[in-house]
Amino acid sequence: MTTLEYRTTAEGLTPEQLADGFFDGWLDPPSPETLLRILDASDHVVIAVRDEVVIGFVTAISDGVLSAFITLLEVLPEHHDKGIGHSLINQMMEQIGDIYMVDLVCDANLSRFYAELGFATATGMSRRDYAMQSGRLA
C-alpha cells in the first residue's frame, strides 16, 4: 500500500500531477493548469497526494480575523468513502484556526457529509455563470 500524504501548499506541483476526474459531473471542468492556479491562489489549501498524484484537495479564502469560506472540496471518485474528504476538511479547519464563522455552499446530497463534520444548514444565496465554469483565462 502506498503512503497518503497531505500538503499545505501547491508548491512544486505540476499540472501532470492533477489527475483527470476532479469536478465530477461538471459540464466544463477547469483544466489541470487552471486547477493548479486555483490551488496556488487560495489563502488556505490542503492537498492529498498518493504516489505524487493529487487525489484530493480543499481550498479556502479567509480574512484571517472573523470569517472564512471553503471554496472547493474535491476527492477523485475512486477514493471516495475512504475518509480522505473528512481528513481534508479537518485539516483545513485546523489551518483556518479559531475564527467566528466558516461557511461553504454544497449540493443538497452533500449536507449529511458536512453535518458529520460539524457544519449546520444555513440560508444562503449563490450566483453561477456556467459559461465561466472552466475558469477565467490566465
Coordinates of N, CA, C and O in Angstrom, one line a residue:
M1 N 0.8 -1.2 0.0 CA 0.0 0.0 0.0 C 0.9 1.2 0.0 O 1.9 1.3 0.7
T2 N 0.5 2.2 -0.8 CA 1.3 3.4 -0.9 C 0.9 4.4 0.2 O -0.2 4.3 0.7
T3 N 1.8 5.3 0.5 CA 1.5 6.3 1.5 C 0.7 7.5 1.0 O 1.0 8.0 0.0
L4 N -0.3 7.9 1.8 CA -1.0 9.1 1.5 C -0.4 10.2 2.3 O -0.2 10.1 3.5
E5 N -0.1 11.3 1.6 CA 0.5 12.4 2.3 C -0.4 13.6 2.1 O -1.1 13.8 1.1
Y6 N -0.4 14.5 3.1 CA -1.2 15.8 3.0 C -0.2 16.9 3.0 O 0.7 17.0 3.8
R7 N -0.4 17.9 2.0 CA 0.4 19.0 1.9 C -0.4 20.3 2.1 O -1.6 20.3 1.7
T8 N 0.2 21.3 2.5 CA -0.5 22.6 2.8 C 0.0 23.7 1.8 O -0.2 24.9 2.0
T9 N 0.6 23.3 0.7 CA 1.0 24.2 -0.3 C 1.0 23.4 -1.7 O 1.2 22.2 -1.7
A10 N 0.8 24.2 -2.7 CA 0.8 23.6 -4.1 C 2.2 23.7 -4.7 O 2.5 23.3 -5.8
E11 N 3.1 24.3 -3.9 CA 4.5 24.5 -4.4 C 5.1 23.2 -4.9 O 5.0 22.1 -4.2
G12 N 5.6 23.2 -6.1 CA 6.3 22.1 -6.6 C 5.4 21.1 -7.4 O 5.8 20.2 -8.1
L13 N 4.1 21.3 -7.3 CA 3.1 20.5 -8.1 C 3.1 21.0 -9.6 O 3.3 22.1 -9.9
T14 N 2.8 20.0 -10.4 CA 2.7 20.3 -11.9 C 1.3 19.9 -12.3 O 0.7 19.1 -11.7
P15 N 0.9 20.4 -13.4 CA -0.4 20.0 -14.0 C -0.5 18.5 -14.2 O -1.6 17.9 -14.0
E16 N 0.6 17.9 -14.5 CA 0.6 16.4 -14.8 C 0.2 15.6 -13.5 O -0.2 14.5 -13.6
Q17 N 0.4 16.2 -12.3 CA 0.1 15.5 -11.1 C -1.4 15.6 -10.7 O -1.8 15.0 -9.7
L18 N -2.1 16.4 -11.4 CA -3.5 16.7 -11.2 C -4.3 15.7 -12.1 O -4.6 16.1 -13.2
A19 N -4.7 14.6 -11.5 CA -5.4 13.6 -12.3 C -6.7 14.1 -12.9 O -7.4 14.9 -12.3
D20 N -7.1 13.5 -14.0 CA -8.5 13.7 -14.5 C -9.5 13.1 -13.5 O -9.2 12.1 -12.9
G21 N -10.6 13.7 -13.5 CA -11.7 13.1 -12.6 C -12.2 14.0 -11.6 O -13.2 13.8 -11.0
F22 N -11.5 15.1 -11.3 CA -12.0 16.1 -10.4 C -13.2 16.9 -11.1 O -13.3 16.8 -12.3
F23 N -14.0 17.5 -10.2 CA -15.2 18.2 -10.7 C -16.1 17.2 -11.4 O -16.7 17.6 -12.5
D24 N -16.3 16.1 -10.9 CA -17.2 15.0 -11.4 C -18.6 15.6 -11.6 O -19.2 16.2 -10.8
G25 N -19.1 15.5 -12.8 CA -20.4 15.9 -13.2 C -20.5 17.3 -13.8 O -21.5 17.8 -14.3
W26 N -19.4 18.0 -13.7 CA -19.3 19.4 -14.3 C -19.3 19.3 -15.8 O -18.6 18.4 -16.4
L27 N -20.0 20.1 -16.5 CA -20.0 20.1 -18.0 C -18.7 20.6 -18.6 O -18.3 20.1 -19.6
D28 N -18.1 21.6 -17.9 CA -16.9 22.2 -18.4 C -15.9 22.4 -17.3 O -15.7 23.5 -16.8
P29 N -15.3 21.3 -16.7 CA -14.4 21.5 -15.6 C -13.1 22.2 -15.9 O -12.7 22.3 -17.0
P30 N -12.6 22.8 -14.8 CA -11.3 23.5 -15.0 C -10.2 22.5 -15.5 O -10.2 21.3 -15.1
S31 N -9.3 23.0 -16.3 CA -8.2 22.1 -16.8 C -7.2 21.9 -15.6 O -7.2 22.7 -14.6
P32 N -6.3 21.0 -15.7 CA -5.3 20.8 -14.7 C -4.4 22.1 -14.5 O -4.1 22.5 -13.4
E33 N -4.2 22.9 -15.6 CA -3.4 24.1 -15.5 C -4.2 25.1 -14.6 O -3.7 25.8 -13.8
T34 N -5.5 25.2 -14.9 CA -6.4 26.1 -14.1 C -6.5 25.7 -12.7 O -6.5 26.5 -11.8
L35 N -6.6 24.4 -12.5 CA -6.7 23.9 -11.1 C -5.5 24.2 -10.3 O -5.5 24.6 -9.2
L36 N -4.3 24.1 -11.0 CA -3.1 24.5 -10.3 C -3.1 26.0 -9.9 O -2.6 26.3 -8.8
R37 N -3.6 26.8 -10.8 CA -3.7 28.2 -10.5 C -4.6 28.5 -9.3 O -4.3 29.3 -8.4
I38 N -5.7 27.7 -9.2 CA -6.6 27.8 -8.1 C -5.9 27.4 -6.8 O -6.0 28.1 -5.8
L39 N -5.2 26.3 -6.8 CA -4.5 25.9 -5.6 C -3.5 26.9 -5.2 O -3.3 27.2 -4.0
D40 N -2.7 27.4 -6.1 CA -1.7 28.5 -5.8 C -2.3 29.7 -5.3 O -1.7 30.4 -4.4
A41 N -3.5 30.1 -5.7 CA -4.1 31.4 -5.4 C -4.9 31.4 -4.1 O -5.2 32.4 -3.6
S42 N -5.2 30.2 -3.6 CA -6.1 30.1 -2.4 C -5.4 30.6 -1.2 O -4.2 30.3 -1.0
D43 N -6.1 31.2 -0.2 CA -5.5 31.6 1.0 C -5.0 30.4 1.8 O -4.0 30.4 2.5
H44 N -5.9 29.3 1.8 CA -5.6 28.1 2.5 C -5.8 26.9 1.6 O -6.7 26.9 0.8
V45 N -5.0 25.9 1.7 CA -5.1 24.7 0.9 C -4.6 23.5 1.6 O -3.6 23.6 2.4
V46 N -5.3 22.4 1.5 CA -4.8 21.1 1.9 C -4.9 20.1 0.7 O -6.0 20.1 0.1
I47 N -3.9 19.4 0.4 CA -3.8 18.6 -0.8 C -3.5 17.2 -0.4 O -2.4 17.0 0.3
A48 N -4.3 16.2 -0.8 CA -4.0 14.8 -0.6 C -3.2 14.2 -1.8 O -3.7 14.4 -2.9
V49 N -2.1 13.7 -1.5 CA -1.2 13.2 -2.6 C -0.8 11.7 -2.3 O -0.4 11.4 -1.2
R50 N -1.0 10.9 -3.3 CA -0.6 9.5 -3.3 C 0.3 9.2 -4.5 O -0.1 9.4 -5.6
D51 N 1.5 8.7 -4.3 CA 2.4 8.4 -5.4 C 2.6 9.6 -6.3 O 2.6 9.4 -7.5
E52 N 2.7 10.8 -5.7 CA 3.0 12.0 -6.4 C 1.8 12.4 -7.3 O 2.0 13.3 -8.2
V53 N 0.7 11.9 -7.1 CA -0.5 12.2 -7.9 C -1.5 12.8 -6.9 O -1.8 12.2 -5.8
V54 N -2.1 14.0 -7.2 CA -3.1 14.6 -6.3 C -4.4 13.8 -6.5 O -4.9 13.6 -7.6
I55 N -4.9 13.3 -5.3 CA -6.2 12.6 -5.3 C -7.3 13.3 -4.6 O -8.4 12.9 -4.7
G56 N -7.0 14.5 -4.0 CA -8.0 15.3 -3.3 C -7.4 16.6 -2.9 O -6.2 16.7 -2.7
F57 N -8.3 17.5 -2.6 CA -7.9 18.8 -2.1 C -9.0 19.6 -1.6 O -10.2 19.3 -1.9
V58 N -8.7 20.6 -0.7 CA -9.7 21.5 -0.2 C -9.1 22.9 -0.2 O -7.9 23.0 0.0
T59 N -9.9 23.9 -0.6 CA -9.4 25.3 -0.7 C -10.3 26.2 0.1 O -11.5 25.9 0.3
A60 N -9.7 27.3 0.6 CA -10.5 28.3 1.4 C -9.9 29.6 1.2 O -8.7 29.8 0.9
I61 N -10.8 30.6 1.4 CA -10.4 32.0 1.4 C -10.8 32.6 2.8 O -11.8 32.1 3.4
S62 N -10.0 33.5 3.3 CA -10.3 34.0 4.6 C -9.7 35.4 4.8 O -8.7 35.8 4.2
D63 N -10.4 36.2 5.7 CA -9.8 37.4 6.2 C -8.9 37.2 7.3 O -8.2 38.1 7.7
G64 N -8.9 36.0 7.9 CA -8.0 35.7 9.0 C -8.3 36.3 10.3 O -7.6 36.2 11.3
V65 N -9.5 37.0 10.4 CA -9.9 37.7 11.6 C -11.3 37.1 12.1 O -11.4 36.8 13.2
L66 N -12.2 37.1 11.2 CA -13.6 36.8 11.5 C -14.2 35.6 10.7 O -15.0 34.9 11.3
S67 N -13.8 35.6 9.4 CA -14.6 34.6 8.6 C -13.7 33.9 7.5 O -12.6 34.4 7.2
A68 N -14.2 32.8 7.1 CA -13.5 32.0 6.1 C -14.6 31.3 5.2 O -15.7 31.1 5.7
F69 N -14.3 31.0 4.0 CA -15.2 30.4 3.1 C -14.5 29.2 2.5 O -13.4 29.4 1.8
I70 N -15.0 28.0 2.7 CA -14.4 26.8 2.0 C -15.0 26.8 0.6 O -16.2 26.7 0.4
T71 N -14.1 27.0 -0.4 CA -14.5 27.2 -1.8 C -14.7 25.9 -2.5 O -15.6 25.7 -3.3
L72 N -13.7 25.0 -2.3 CA -13.8 23.7 -3.1 C -13.3 22.5 -2.2 O -12.3 22.7 -1.4
L73 N -14.0 21.4 -2.3 CA -13.5 20.1 -1.8 C -13.7 19.1 -2.9 O -14.8 18.9 -3.3
E74 N -12.6 18.5 -3.3 CA -12.7 17.5 -4.3 C -11.9 16.3 -4.0 O -10.7 16.5 -3.5
V75 N -12.4 15.1 -4.1 CA -11.7 13.9 -4.0 C -12.1 13.0 -5.2 O -13.3 13.0 -5.6
L76 N -11.1 12.5 -5.8 CA -11.4 11.6 -7.0 C -12.4 10.5 -6.7 O -12.3 9.9 -5.6
P77 N -13.3 10.3 -7.5 CA -14.4 9.3 -7.2 C -13.9 7.9 -6.8 O -14.5 7.3 -5.9
E78 N -12.8 7.5 -7.3 CA -12.3 6.1 -6.9 C -11.7 6.2 -5.5 O -11.4 5.1 -4.9
H79 N -11.6 7.3 -4.9 CA -11.1 7.4 -3.5 C -12.1 7.9 -2.5 O -11.8 8.2 -1.4
H80 N -13.4 7.9 -3.0 CA -14.5 8.3 -2.1 C -14.7 7.2 -1.0 O -14.2 6.0 -1.2
D81 N -15.3 7.6 0.1 CA -15.6 6.6 1.2 C -14.4 6.0 1.9 O -14.4 4.9 2.3
K82 N -13.3 6.7 1.9 CA -12.0 6.2 2.5 C -11.6 7.2 3.6 O -10.4 7.1 4.1
G83 N -12.4 8.2 3.9 CA -12.0 9.2 4.9 C -11.2 10.3 4.5 O -10.8 11.2 5.3
I84 N -10.9 10.4 3.2 CA -10.0 11.5 2.7 C -10.7 12.8 2.8 O -10.1 13.8 3.2
G85 N -11.9 12.9 2.4 CA -12.7 14.1 2.5 C -12.8 14.7 3.9 O -12.6 15.8 4.2
H86 N -13.1 13.8 4.8 CA -13.1 14.1 6.3 C -11.8 14.7 6.7 O -11.7 15.7 7.4
S87 N -10.7 14.0 6.3 CA -9.4 14.4 6.7 C -9.0 15.8 6.2 O -8.5 16.6 6.8
L88 N -9.4 16.0 4.9 CA -9.1 17.3 4.3 C -9.8 18.4 5.0 O -9.2 19.4 5.3
I89 N -11.1 18.2 5.3 CA -11.8 19.2 6.0 C -11.3 19.5 7.4 O -11.1 20.6 7.8
N90 N -11.0 18.4 8.1 CA -10.5 18.6 9.5 C -9.2 19.3 9.5 O -8.9 20.2 10.3
Q91 N -8.3 19.0 8.5 CA -7.0 19.7 8.4 C -7.2 21.1 8.0 O -6.5 22.0 8.5
M92 N -8.2 21.4 7.2 CA -8.5 22.8 6.8 C -8.9 23.6 8.0 O -8.5 24.7 8.2
M93 N -9.8 23.0 8.8 CA -10.3 23.7 9.9 C -9.2 24.0 10.9 O -9.2 25.1 11.5
E94 N -8.3 23.1 11.1 CA -7.1 23.4 11.9 C -6.3 24.5 11.3 O -5.8 25.4 12.0
Q95 N -6.1 24.5 10.0 CA -5.3 25.5 9.3 C -6.0 26.9 9.5 O -5.3 27.9 9.7
I96 N -7.3 26.9 9.3 CA -8.0 28.2 9.4 C -7.9 28.8 10.8 O -7.8 29.9 11.0
G97 N -8.0 27.9 11.8 CA -7.9 28.3 13.2 C -9.2 28.8 13.8 O -10.3 28.7 13.2
D98 N -9.1 29.4 14.9 CA -10.3 29.8 15.7 C -10.7 31.2 15.2 O -10.1 32.2 15.4
I99 N -11.8 31.1 14.4 CA -12.5 32.3 14.0 C -14.0 32.1 14.1 O -14.5 31.0 14.3
Y100 N -14.7 33.2 14.0 CA -16.2 33.2 14.2 C -16.9 32.3 13.2 O -17.7 31.5 13.6
M101 N -16.7 32.4 12.0 CA -17.5 31.7 11.0 C -16.7 31.1 9.9 O -15.8 31.7 9.4
V102 N -17.1 29.9 9.5 CA -16.6 29.2 8.4 C -17.8 28.7 7.6 O -18.6 27.9 8.1
D103 N -17.9 29.2 6.4 CA -19.1 28.9 5.6 C -18.7 28.1 4.3 O -17.5 28.1 3.9
L104 N -19.7 27.4 3.8 CA -19.5 26.8 2.5 C -20.8 26.6 1.8 O -21.9 26.7 2.5
V105 N -20.8 26.3 0.6 CA -22.1 26.0 -0.2 C -21.9 24.6 -0.8 O -20.8 24.3 -1.3
C106 N -22.9 23.8 -0.6 CA -22.8 22.5 -1.2 C -24.1 22.0 -1.8 O -25.2 22.6 -1.5
D107 N -24.1 21.0 -2.6 CA -25.3 20.4 -3.2 C -26.0 19.7 -2.0 O -25.4 19.2 -1.0
A108 N -27.3 19.6 -2.1 CA -28.2 19.1 -1.1 C -27.7 17.6 -0.7 O -27.7 17.3 0.5
N109 N -27.3 16.8 -1.6 CA -26.9 15.5 -1.3 C -25.6 15.4 -0.5 O -25.3 14.3 0.0
L110 N -24.9 16.5 -0.3 CA -23.7 16.5 0.5 C -23.9 17.1 1.9 O -23.0 17.1 2.7
S111 N -25.1 17.5 2.2 CA -25.4 18.1 3.5 C -25.0 17.2 4.7 O -24.5 17.6 5.7
R112 N -25.4 15.9 4.5 CA -25.1 15.0 5.6 C -23.6 14.8 5.8 O -23.1 14.8 7.0
F113 N -22.8 14.8 4.8 CA -21.3 14.7 4.9 C -20.8 15.9 5.7 O -20.0 15.7 6.7
Y114 N -21.2 17.1 5.4 CA -20.7 18.3 6.1 C -21.3 18.3 7.5 O -20.6 18.8 8.5
A115 N -22.5 17.9 7.8 CA -23.1 17.8 9.1 C -22.3 16.9 10.0 O -22.1 17.2 11.2
E116 N -21.8 15.8 9.5 CA -20.9 14.9 10.2 C -19.6 15.6 10.7 O -19.0 15.2 11.7
L117 N -19.3 16.7 10.0 CA -18.0 17.5 10.4 C -18.3 18.7 11.2 O -17.5 19.6 11.3
G118 N -19.6 18.9 11.6 CA -19.9 20.0 12.5 C -20.6 21.2 11.8 O -20.8 22.2 12.5
F119 N -20.8 21.1 10.5 CA -21.5 22.2 9.8 C -23.0 22.1 10.0 O -23.5 21.0 10.1
A120 N -23.6 23.2 10.0 CA -25.1 23.3 10.1 C -25.7 23.9 8.8 O -25.0 24.7 8.2
T121 N -26.9 23.5 8.5 CA -27.6 24.1 7.4 C -27.9 25.6 7.7 O -28.3 26.0 8.8
A122 N -27.7 26.4 6.7 CA -27.9 27.8 6.8 C -28.5 28.3 5.5 O -28.4 27.7 4.4
T123 N -29.2 29.4 5.5 CA -29.8 30.0 4.3 C -28.7 30.8 3.6 O -27.9 31.5 4.2
G124 N -28.6 30.6 2.3 CA -27.6 31.4 1.5 C -28.1 31.6 0.1 O -29.2 31.1 -0.3
M125 N -27.3 32.4 -0.6 CA -27.6 32.7 -2.0 C -26.4 32.4 -2.8 O -25.3 32.6 -2.3
S126 N -26.5 32.1 -4.0 CA -25.4 32.0 -4.9 C -25.8 32.4 -6.3 O -26.9 32.5 -6.7
R127 N -24.8 32.7 -7.1 CA -24.9 33.1 -8.5 C -23.9 32.3 -9.3 O -22.7 32.3 -8.9
R128 N -24.3 31.8 -10.4 CA -23.4 31.0 -11.2 C -23.5 31.5 -12.6 O -24.5 31.7 -13.2
D129 N -22.3 31.6 -13.3 CA -22.2 31.9 -14.7 C -21.5 30.7 -15.3 O -20.3 30.5 -15.3
Y130 N -22.3 29.7 -15.8 CA -21.8 28.5 -16.3 C -20.9 28.6 -17.5 O -20.2 27.7 -17.8
A131 N -21.0 29.7 -18.2 CA -20.1 30.0 -19.3 C -18.6 30.1 -18.8 O -17.7 29.9 -19.5
M132 N -18.5 30.4 -17.5 CA -17.1 30.5 -16.9 C -16.7 29.3 -16.0 O -15.8 29.4 -15.3
Q133 N -17.5 28.2 -16.2 CA -17.2 27.0 -15.3 C -15.8 26.5 -15.4 O -15.3 26.0 -14.4
S134 N -15.2 26.6 -16.5 CA -13.8 26.1 -16.6 C -12.8 27.0 -16.1 O -11.6 26.7 -16.1
G135 N -13.2 28.2 -15.7 CA -12.2 29.2 -15.1 C -11.9 30.3 -16.0 O -12.0 30.2 -17.2
R136 N -11.5 31.4 -15.4 CA -11.0 32.6 -16.1 C -9.7 32.3 -16.8 O -8.8 31.6 -16.2
L137 N -9.5 32.7 -18.0 CA -8.2 32.5 -18.7 C -7.1 33.2 -17.9 O -7.3 34.3 -17.3
A138 N -5.9 32.6 -18.0 CA -4.7 33.2 -17.3 C -4.3 34.5 -18.0 O -4.6 34.8 -19.1

